[in-house]
PDB file of C-alpha atoms in Angstrom:
ATOM      1  CA  ASP A   1    -153.786 -92.722 112.990  1.00  0.00           C
ATOM      2  CA  GLU A   2    -156.136 -95.388 111.747  1.00  0.00           C
ATOM      3  CA  LEU A   3    -159.120 -97.132 113.260  1.00  0.00           C
ATOM      4  CA  ARG A   4    -158.453-100.688 114.396  1.00  0.00           C
ATOM      5  CA  PRO A   5    -160.262-103.105 111.992  1.00  0.00           C
ATOM      6  CA  GLU A   6    -162.872-104.151 114.581  1.00  0.00           C
ATOM      7  CA  ALA A   7    -163.719-100.534 115.427  1.00  0.00           C
ATOM      8  CA  ALA A   8    -163.783 -99.578 111.746  1.00  0.00           C
ATOM      9  CA  ASP A   9    -166.171-102.390 110.867  1.00  0.00           C
ATOM     10  CA  ARG A  10    -168.553-101.656 113.743  1.00  0.00           C
ATOM     11  CA  ILE A  11    -168.689 -97.922 113.107  1.00  0.00           C
ATOM     12  CA  ALA A  12    -169.141 -98.427 109.341  1.00  0.00           C
ATOM     13  CA  ALA A  13    -171.997-100.793 110.041  1.00  0.00           C
ATOM     14  CA  ALA A  14    -173.634 -98.419 112.519  1.00  0.00           C
ATOM     15  CA  SER A  15    -173.378 -95.393 110.139  1.00  0.00           C
ATOM     16  CA  GLU A  16    -174.737 -97.414 107.186  1.00  0.00           C
ATOM     17  CA  GLY A  17    -172.402 -95.680 104.742  1.00  0.00           C
ATOM     18  CA  HIS A  18    -173.499 -92.097 105.611  1.00  0.00           C
ATOM     19  CA  PRO A  19    -170.262 -90.010 105.814  1.00  0.00           C
ATOM     20  CA  LEU A  20    -171.609 -87.279 108.086  1.00  0.00           C
ATOM     21  CA  PHE A  21    -173.149 -89.878 110.398  1.00  0.00           C
ATOM     22  CA  ALA A  22    -169.754 -91.693 110.589  1.00  0.00           C
ATOM     23  CA  GLU A  23    -167.897 -88.472 111.290  1.00  0.00           C
ATOM     24  CA  GLU A  24    -170.278 -87.370 114.046  1.00  0.00           C
ATOM     25  CA  LEU A  25    -170.394 -90.828 115.550  1.00  0.00           C
ATOM     26  CA  LEU A  26    -166.595 -90.926 115.719  1.00  0.00           C
ATOM     27  CA  ALA A  27    -166.562 -87.482 117.356  1.00  0.00           C
ATOM     28  CA  MET A  28    -169.192 -88.531 119.926  1.00  0.00           C
ATOM     29  CA  LEU A  29    -167.395 -91.728 120.768  1.00  0.00           C
ATOM     30  CA  ILE A  30    -164.124 -89.882 121.297  1.00  0.00           C
ATOM     31  CA  GLU A  31    -165.777 -87.202 123.446  1.00  0.00           C
ATOM     32  CA  ASP A  32    -167.483 -89.911 125.532  1.00  0.00           C
ATOM     33  CA  GLY A  33    -164.188 -91.771 126.031  1.00  0.00           C
ATOM     34  CA  LEU A  34    -165.463 -94.816 124.156  1.00  0.00           C
ATOM     35  CA  LEU A  35    -162.892 -94.564 121.366  1.00  0.00           C
ATOM     36  CA  GLU A  36    -159.305 -94.225 122.528  1.00  0.00           C
ATOM     37  CA  ARG A  37    -155.800 -94.123 121.071  1.00  0.00           C
ATOM     38  CA  ASP A  38    -154.206 -97.588 121.244  1.00  0.00           C
ATOM     39  CA  ASP A  39    -150.563 -97.976 120.220  1.00  0.00           C
ATOM     40  CA  GLY A  40    -150.746 -95.651 117.236  1.00  0.00           C
ATOM     41  CA  GLY A  41    -154.357 -96.421 116.313  1.00  0.00           C
ATOM     42  CA  TRP A  42    -157.904 -95.989 117.641  1.00  0.00           C
ATOM     43  CA  ALA A  43    -159.775 -98.747 119.348  1.00  0.00           C
ATOM     44  CA  LEU A  44    -163.193 -99.035 121.084  1.00  0.00           C
ATOM     45  CA  ALA A  45    -162.788 -99.078 124.859  1.00  0.00           C
ATOM     46  CA  GLY A  46    -165.278-100.893 127.059  1.00  0.00           C
ATOM     47  CA  VAL A  47    -167.977-101.172 124.380  1.00  0.00           C
ATOM     48  CA  SER A  48    -169.409-104.602 124.020  1.00  0.00           C
ATOM     49  CA  GLY A  49    -172.386-105.511 121.850  1.00  0.00           C
ATOM     50  CA  THR A  50    -174.211-102.830 119.945  1.00  0.00           C
ATOM     51  CA  LEU A  51    -172.737 -99.344 119.773  1.00  0.00           C
ATOM     52  CA  PRO A  52    -174.724 -96.617 121.515  1.00  0.00           C
ATOM     53  CA  VAL A  53    -175.974 -95.103 118.239  1.00  0.00           C
ATOM     54  CA  PRO A  54    -178.921 -92.680 117.969  1.00  0.00           C
ATOM     55  CA  PRO A  55    -181.531 -93.754 115.401  1.00  0.00           C
ATOM     56  CA  SER A  56    -180.993 -90.964 112.890  1.00  0.00           C
ATOM     57  CA  ILE A  57    -178.457 -88.329 111.861  1.00  0.00           C
ATOM     58  CA  GLN A  58    -180.722 -85.639 113.359  1.00  0.00           C
ATOM     59  CA  ALA A  59    -180.849 -87.476 116.679  1.00  0.00           C
ATOM     60  CA  LEU A  60    -177.101 -88.021 116.587  1.00  0.00           C
ATOM     61  CA  LEU A  61    -176.384 -84.379 115.933  1.00  0.00           C
ATOM     62  CA  GLY A  62    -178.834 -83.364 118.620  1.00  0.00           C
ATOM     63  CA  ALA A  63    -177.233 -85.698 121.075  1.00  0.00           C
ATOM     64  CA  ARG A  64    -173.800 -84.340 120.345  1.00  0.00           C
ATOM     65  CA  ILE A  65    -174.953 -80.748 120.789  1.00  0.00           C
ATOM     66  CA  ASP A  66    -176.668 -81.706 124.069  1.00  0.00           C
ATOM     67  CA  ARG A  67    -173.353 -83.137 125.347  1.00  0.00           C
ATOM     68  CA  LEU A  68    -171.495 -79.818 124.862  1.00  0.00           C
ATOM     69  CA  PRO A  69    -170.580 -77.711 127.898  1.00  0.00           C
ATOM     70  CA  GLU A  70    -173.426 -75.340 128.707  1.00  0.00           C
ATOM     71  CA  ASP A  71    -171.722 -72.144 127.488  1.00  0.00           C
ATOM     72  CA  GLU A  72    -170.668 -73.670 124.181  1.00  0.00           C
ATOM     73  CA  ARG A  73    -174.118 -75.231 123.648  1.00  0.00           C
ATOM     74  CA  THR A  74    -175.919 -71.940 124.386  1.00  0.00           C
ATOM     75  CA  LEU A  75    -173.696 -69.884 122.119  1.00  0.00           C
ATOM     76  CA  LEU A  76    -173.822 -72.377 119.277  1.00  0.00           C
ATOM     77  CA  THR A  77    -177.645 -72.625 119.365  1.00  0.00           C
ATOM     78  CA  HIS A  78    -178.115 -68.869 119.688  1.00  0.00           C
ATOM     79  CA  VAL A  79    -175.866 -67.970 116.780  1.00  0.00           C
ATOM     80  CA  SER A  80    -177.570 -70.587 114.543  1.00  0.00           C
ATOM     81  CA  VAL A  81    -180.272 -67.917 114.154  1.00  0.00           C
ATOM     82  CA  GLU A  82    -177.948 -65.980 111.843  1.00  0.00           C
ATOM     83  CA  GLY A  83    -177.560 -69.004 109.554  1.00  0.00           C
ATOM     84  CA  THR A  84    -175.025 -71.544 108.404  1.00  0.00           C
ATOM     85  CA  LEU A  85    -172.517 -68.658 108.104  1.00  0.00           C
ATOM     86  CA  PHE A  86    -172.195 -66.449 111.177  1.00  0.00           C
ATOM     87  CA  HIS A  87    -169.875 -63.762 112.621  1.00  0.00           C
ATOM     88  CA  ARG A  88    -168.032 -63.291 115.888  1.00  0.00           C
ATOM     89  CA  GLU A  89    -169.775 -60.018 116.620  1.00  0.00           C
ATOM     90  CA  SER A  90    -173.208 -61.429 115.957  1.00  0.00           C
ATOM     91  CA  MET A  91    -172.436 -64.210 118.438  1.00  0.00           C
ATOM     92  CA  ARG A  92    -171.622 -61.543 121.038  1.00  0.00           C
ATOM     93  CA  GLU A  93    -174.903 -59.778 120.202  1.00  0.00           C
ATOM     94  CA  LEU A  94    -177.016 -62.969 120.439  1.00  0.00           C
ATOM     95  CA  ALA A  95    -175.222 -64.330 123.499  1.00  0.00           C
ATOM     96  CA  PRO A  96    -176.777 -63.985 126.937  1.00  0.00           C
ATOM     97  CA  PRO A  97    -174.900 -61.101 128.669  1.00  0.00           C
ATOM     98  CA  ALA A  98    -173.209 -63.494 131.131  1.00  0.00           C
ATOM     99  CA  LEU A  99    -171.599 -65.451 128.249  1.00  0.00           C
ATOM    100  CA  ARG A 100    -170.288 -62.539 126.183  1.00  0.00           C
ATOM    101  CA  PRO A 101    -166.858 -62.682 127.917  1.00  0.00           C
ATOM    102  CA  VAL A 102    -166.349 -66.336 126.894  1.00  0.00           C
ATOM    103  CA  VAL A 103    -167.307 -65.986 123.192  1.00  0.00           C
ATOM    104  CA  ASP A 104    -163.713 -66.108 121.970  1.00  0.00           C
ATOM    105  CA  ARG A 105    -162.807 -69.181 124.049  1.00  0.00           C
ATOM    106  CA  SER A 106    -166.007 -70.949 123.077  1.00  0.00           C
ATOM    107  CA  LEU A 107    -165.404 -70.276 119.375  1.00  0.00           C
ATOM    108  CA  SER A 108    -161.959 -71.840 119.671  1.00  0.00           C
ATOM    109  CA  GLU A 109    -163.404 -74.900 121.390  1.00  0.00           C
ATOM    110  CA  LEU A 110    -166.201 -75.303 118.807  1.00  0.00           C
ATOM    111  CA  VAL A 111    -163.556 -75.111 116.025  1.00  0.00           C
ATOM    112  CA  ARG A 112    -161.487 -77.725 117.876  1.00  0.00           C
ATOM    113  CA  ARG A 113    -164.507 -79.995 118.081  1.00  0.00           C
ATOM    114  CA  ASP A 114    -164.975 -79.479 114.292  1.00  0.00           C
ATOM    115  CA  LEU A 115    -168.552 -78.314 114.665  1.00  0.00           C
ATOM    116  CA  ILE A 116    -167.636 -74.983 113.000  1.00  0.00           C
ATOM    117  CA  ARG A 117    -164.855 -73.809 110.742  1.00  0.00           C
ATOM    118  CA  PRO A 118    -163.346 -70.372 109.976  1.00  0.00           C
ATOM    119  CA  GLU A 119    -164.793 -68.757 106.871  1.00  0.00           C
ATOM    120  CA  ARG A 120    -164.592 -65.497 104.936  1.00  0.00           C
ATOM    121  CA  ALA A 121    -166.823 -62.787 106.376  1.00  0.00           C
ATOM    122  CA  ALA A 122    -169.975 -61.873 104.528  1.00  0.00           C
ATOM    123  CA  PHE A 123    -169.679 -58.214 105.620  1.00  0.00           C
ATOM    124  CA  GLY A 124    -167.349 -55.869 107.416  1.00  0.00           C
ATOM    125  CA  ASP A 125    -163.970 -56.773 108.960  1.00  0.00           C
ATOM    126  CA  ASP A 126    -165.449 -59.276 111.385  1.00  0.00           C
ATOM    127  CA  ASP A 127    -164.252 -62.839 111.796  1.00  0.00           C
ATOM    128  CA  ALA A 128    -166.689 -65.327 110.298  1.00  0.00           C
ATOM    129  CA  PHE A 129    -167.347 -69.023 110.865  1.00  0.00           C
ATOM    130  CA  ARG A 130    -169.444 -71.675 109.106  1.00  0.00           C
ATOM    131  CA  PHE A 131    -171.207 -74.711 110.595  1.00  0.00           C
ATOM    132  CA  ARG A 132    -169.340 -77.670 109.250  1.00  0.00           C
ATOM    133  CA  HIS A 133    -172.562 -79.017 107.789  1.00  0.00           C
ATOM    134  CA  ILE A 134    -176.004 -77.456 107.313  1.00  0.00           C
ATOM    135  CA  LEU A 135    -177.511 -80.351 109.342  1.00  0.00           C
ATOM    136  CA  ILE A 136    -175.415 -79.320 112.358  1.00  0.00           C
ATOM    137  CA  ARG A 137    -176.835 -75.794 112.080  1.00  0.00           C
ATOM    138  CA  ASP A 138    -180.376 -77.146 111.672  1.00  0.00           C
ATOM    139  CA  ALA A 139    -179.980 -79.359 114.784  1.00  0.00           C
ATOM    140  CA  ALA A 140    -178.746 -76.386 116.796  1.00  0.00           C
ATOM    141  CA  TYR A 141    -181.577 -74.177 115.584  1.00  0.00           C
ATOM    142  CA  ARG A 142    -184.298 -76.821 116.199  1.00  0.00           C
ATOM    143  CA  SER A 143    -183.255 -77.082 119.825  1.00  0.00           C
ATOM    144  CA  LEU A 144    -184.358 -73.511 120.440  1.00  0.00           C
ATOM    145  CA  PRO A 145    -187.901 -72.898 121.656  1.00  0.00           C
ATOM    146  CA  LYS A 146    -190.079 -70.771 119.335  1.00  0.00           C
ATOM    147  CA  ALA A 147    -190.158 -67.913 121.822  1.00  0.00           C
ATOM    148  CA  THR A 148    -186.359 -67.834 121.943  1.00  0.00           C
ATOM    149  CA  ARG A 149    -186.162 -67.968 118.113  1.00  0.00           C
ATOM    150  CA  ALA A 150    -188.518 -65.019 117.869  1.00  0.00           C
ATOM    151  CA  GLU A 151    -186.480 -62.990 120.374  1.00  0.00           C
ATOM    152  CA  LEU A 152    -183.154 -63.732 118.675  1.00  0.00           C
ATOM    153  CA  HIS A 153    -184.387 -63.093 115.168  1.00  0.00           C
ATOM    154  CA  GLU A 154    -185.781 -59.709 116.254  1.00  0.00           C
ATOM    155  CA  ARG A 155    -182.572 -58.896 118.128  1.00  0.00           C
ATOM    156  CA  PHE A 156    -180.338 -59.866 115.169  1.00  0.00           C
ATOM    157  CA  GLY A 157    -182.445 -57.865 112.721  1.00  0.00           C
ATOM    158  CA  GLY A 158    -182.299 -54.793 114.958  1.00  0.00           C
ATOM    159  CA  TRP A 159    -178.540 -55.183 115.394  1.00  0.00           C
ATOM    160  CA  LEU A 160    -177.957 -55.381 111.655  1.00  0.00           C
ATOM    161  CA  GLU A 161    -179.997 -52.202 111.180  1.00  0.00           C
ATOM    162  CA  GLU A 162    -177.835 -50.319 113.758  1.00  0.00           C
ATOM    163  CA  ALA A 163    -174.473 -51.876 112.914  1.00  0.00           C
ATOM    164  CA  HIS A 164    -174.830 -51.190 109.172  1.00  0.00           C
ATOM    165  CA  ALA A 165    -177.008 -48.091 109.156  1.00  0.00           C
ATOM    166  CA  GLY A 166    -174.826 -46.399 106.531  1.00  0.00           C
ATOM    167  CA  ARG A 167    -175.173 -49.367 104.125  1.00  0.00           C
ATOM    168  CA  LEU A 168    -178.637 -50.481 105.044  1.00  0.00           C
ATOM    169  CA  GLY A 169    -179.700 -50.918 101.446  1.00  0.00           C
ATOM    170  CA  GLU A 170    -177.310 -53.847 101.157  1.00  0.00           C
ATOM    171  CA  PHE A 171    -178.851 -55.600 104.165  1.00  0.00           C
ATOM    172  CA  GLU A 172    -182.569 -54.741 103.953  1.00  0.00           C
ATOM    173  CA  GLU A 173    -183.561 -58.148 102.609  1.00  0.00           C
ATOM    174  CA  ILE A 174    -181.651 -59.887 105.450  1.00  0.00           C
ATOM    175  CA  VAL A 175    -183.084 -57.556 108.049  1.00  0.00           C
ATOM    176  CA  GLY A 176    -186.560 -58.045 106.618  1.00  0.00           C
ATOM    177  CA  TYR A 177    -186.149 -61.850 106.722  1.00  0.00           C
ATOM    178  CA  HIS A 178    -185.167 -61.885 110.399  1.00  0.00           C
ATOM    179  CA  LEU A 179    -187.967 -59.512 111.445  1.00  0.00           C
ATOM    180  CA  GLU A 180    -190.407 -61.617 109.354  1.00  0.00           C
ATOM    181  CA  GLN A 181    -189.274 -64.793 111.126  1.00  0.00           C
ATOM    182  CA  ALA A 182    -189.628 -63.125 114.518  1.00  0.00           C
ATOM    183  CA  TRP A 183    -193.172 -62.056 113.651  1.00  0.00           C
ATOM    184  CA  ARG A 184    -194.001 -65.513 112.365  1.00  0.00           C
ATOM    185  CA  PHE A 185    -192.893 -67.331 115.534  1.00  0.00           C
ATOM    186  CA  ARG A 186    -194.657 -64.812 117.744  1.00  0.00           C
ATOM    187  CA  SER A 187    -197.810 -65.240 115.723  1.00  0.00           C
ATOM    188  CA  GLU A 188    -197.584 -69.035 115.965  1.00  0.00           C
ATOM    189  CA  LEU A 189    -197.406 -68.596 119.762  1.00  0.00           C
ATOM    190  CA  GLY A 190    -200.614 -66.574 119.669  1.00  0.00           C
ATOM    191  CA  ASP A 191    -199.033 -63.135 120.296  1.00  0.00           C
ATOM    192  CA  ALA A 192    -201.167 -60.535 118.535  1.00  0.00           C
ATOM    193  CA  ASP A 193    -200.393 -57.441 120.596  1.00  0.00           C
ATOM    194  CA  ASP A 194    -199.240 -54.029 119.415  1.00  0.00           C
ATOM    195  CA  SER A 195    -195.552 -54.953 119.552  1.00  0.00           C
ATOM    196  CA  THR A 196    -196.155 -57.907 117.272  1.00  0.00           C
ATOM    197  CA  ARG A 197    -198.048 -55.737 114.824  1.00  0.00           C
ATOM    198  CA  ALA A 198    -195.232 -53.220 114.936  1.00  0.00           C
ATOM    199  CA  LEU A 199    -192.782 -55.993 114.186  1.00  0.00           C
ATOM    200  CA  ALA A 200    -194.795 -57.029 111.158  1.00  0.00           C
ATOM    201  CA  ALA A 201    -194.804 -53.398 109.933  1.00  0.00           C
ATOM    202  CA  ARG A 202    -191.012 -53.109 110.292  1.00  0.00           C
ATOM    203  CA  ALA A 203    -190.528 -56.383 108.403  1.00  0.00           C
ATOM    204  CA  ALA A 204    -192.916 -55.252 105.642  1.00  0.00           C
ATOM    205  CA  ASP A 205    -191.082 -51.956 105.254  1.00  0.00           C
ATOM    206  CA  ARG A 206    -187.727 -53.645 104.764  1.00  0.00           C
ATOM    207  CA  LEU A 207    -189.059 -56.328 102.406  1.00  0.00           C
ATOM    208  CA  GLU A 208    -190.979 -53.736 100.350  1.00  0.00           C
ATOM    209  CA  SER A 209    -187.825 -51.552 100.029  1.00  0.00           C
ATOM    210  CA  ALA A 210    -185.736 -54.551  99.040  1.00  0.00           C
ATOM    211  CA  GLY A 211    -188.463 -55.553  96.521  1.00  0.00           C
ATOM    212  CA  ARG A 212    -188.579 -52.115  94.919  1.00  0.00           C
ATOM    213  CA  ARG A 213    -184.767 -52.143  94.669  1.00  0.00           C
ATOM    214  CA  ALA A 214    -184.998 -55.482  92.893  1.00  0.00           C
ATOM    215  CA  LEU A 215    -187.514 -53.989  90.468  1.00  0.00           C
ATOM    216  CA  ARG A 216    -185.122 -51.190  89.643  1.00  0.00           C
ATOM    217  CA  ARG A 217    -182.443 -53.644  88.672  1.00  0.00           C
ATOM    218  CA  SER A 218    -185.028 -55.736  86.680  1.00  0.00           C
ATOM    219  CA  ASP A 219    -184.787 -58.761  88.943  1.00  0.00           C
ATOM    220  CA  HIS A 220    -188.507 -59.495  88.597  1.00  0.00           C
ATOM    221  CA  ARG A 221    -188.493 -62.891  90.227  1.00  0.00           C
ATOM    222  CA  ALA A 222    -186.840 -61.555  93.437  1.00  0.00           C
ATOM    223  CA  ALA A 223    -189.062 -58.492  93.370  1.00  0.00           C
ATOM    224  CA  ALA A 224    -192.229 -60.534  93.156  1.00  0.00           C
ATOM    225  CA  SER A 225    -191.194 -62.759  96.014  1.00  0.00           C
ATOM    226  CA  LEU A 226    -190.153 -59.849  98.316  1.00  0.00           C
ATOM    227  CA  LEU A 227    -193.238 -57.773  97.578  1.00  0.00           C
ATOM    228  CA  GLU A 228    -195.590 -60.742  98.108  1.00  0.00           C
ATOM    229  CA  ARG A 229    -194.016 -61.363 101.512  1.00  0.00           C
ATOM    230  CA  ALA A 230    -194.343 -57.647 102.329  1.00  0.00           C
ATOM    231  CA  VAL A 231    -198.047 -57.685 101.428  1.00  0.00           C
ATOM    232  CA  GLY A 232    -198.540 -60.790 103.592  1.00  0.00           C
ATOM    233  CA  LEU A 233    -197.307 -58.849 106.600  1.00  0.00           C
ATOM    234  CA  MET A 234    -199.689 -55.908 106.072  1.00  0.00           C
ATOM    235  CA  PRO A 235    -203.187 -55.565 107.595  1.00  0.00           C
ATOM    236  CA  ALA A 236    -205.987 -56.551 105.161  1.00  0.00           C
ATOM    237  CA  ASP A 237    -207.220 -52.972 104.960  1.00  0.00           C
ATOM    238  CA  ALA A 238    -203.756 -51.373 104.350  1.00  0.00           C
ATOM    239  CA  ALA A 239    -203.876 -49.094 101.283  1.00  0.00           C
ATOM    240  CA  ARG A 240    -200.270 -50.037 100.454  1.00  0.00           C
ATOM    241  CA  ARG A 241    -201.371 -53.604  99.671  1.00  0.00           C
ATOM    242  CA  THR A 242    -202.784 -52.480  96.293  1.00  0.00           C
TER     243      THR A 242
END
């Protein structure tokens, strides 16, 4: 079905030629009941004057995520911690316990809304999905408070360690990244207790191990980056820094 000429012109003008903005604006108008099927086409319904358009693509994506049912919004924002590509089992792990039974249904709804799409898994036999656009993932991630991001990064890193203990060498850099992010957010919030220091030590261990593995395969650029990050997580008087 095609947009009626008037609707097409107004939506094109509002999106200023930005394809993602146009796609998300269309989706929001349909979900809000402002764009309806009309005799084989789509027409604006009850919208006179200026379209209700957020001022930027970030605001538009944020508004669309805010309009999701609570369970879908919570699951989408929580799993954004894994990244643009995520897995069904990681969503279960990052979900609040009360929402774990609805993960499968929510994934189907999020696919139907075209916020995520099925993708090949990065590891294991799990089902994987990808945010349709990196800006959708970023909008979901930005909506999380720093304390929640810290908790979820730490939980995801710990889950990866346990779930892939037999192949941990393949995942150490990823684990180190998530533990490093958890430490960073906790530090920004002023947490400097023993658990935060222990988190920094765990992250440093994983990044150092990944860096030494990179050295052995002569990937010097990766090794330098990983080892610098490991050093940055160690206390100033740690002998290992040298």
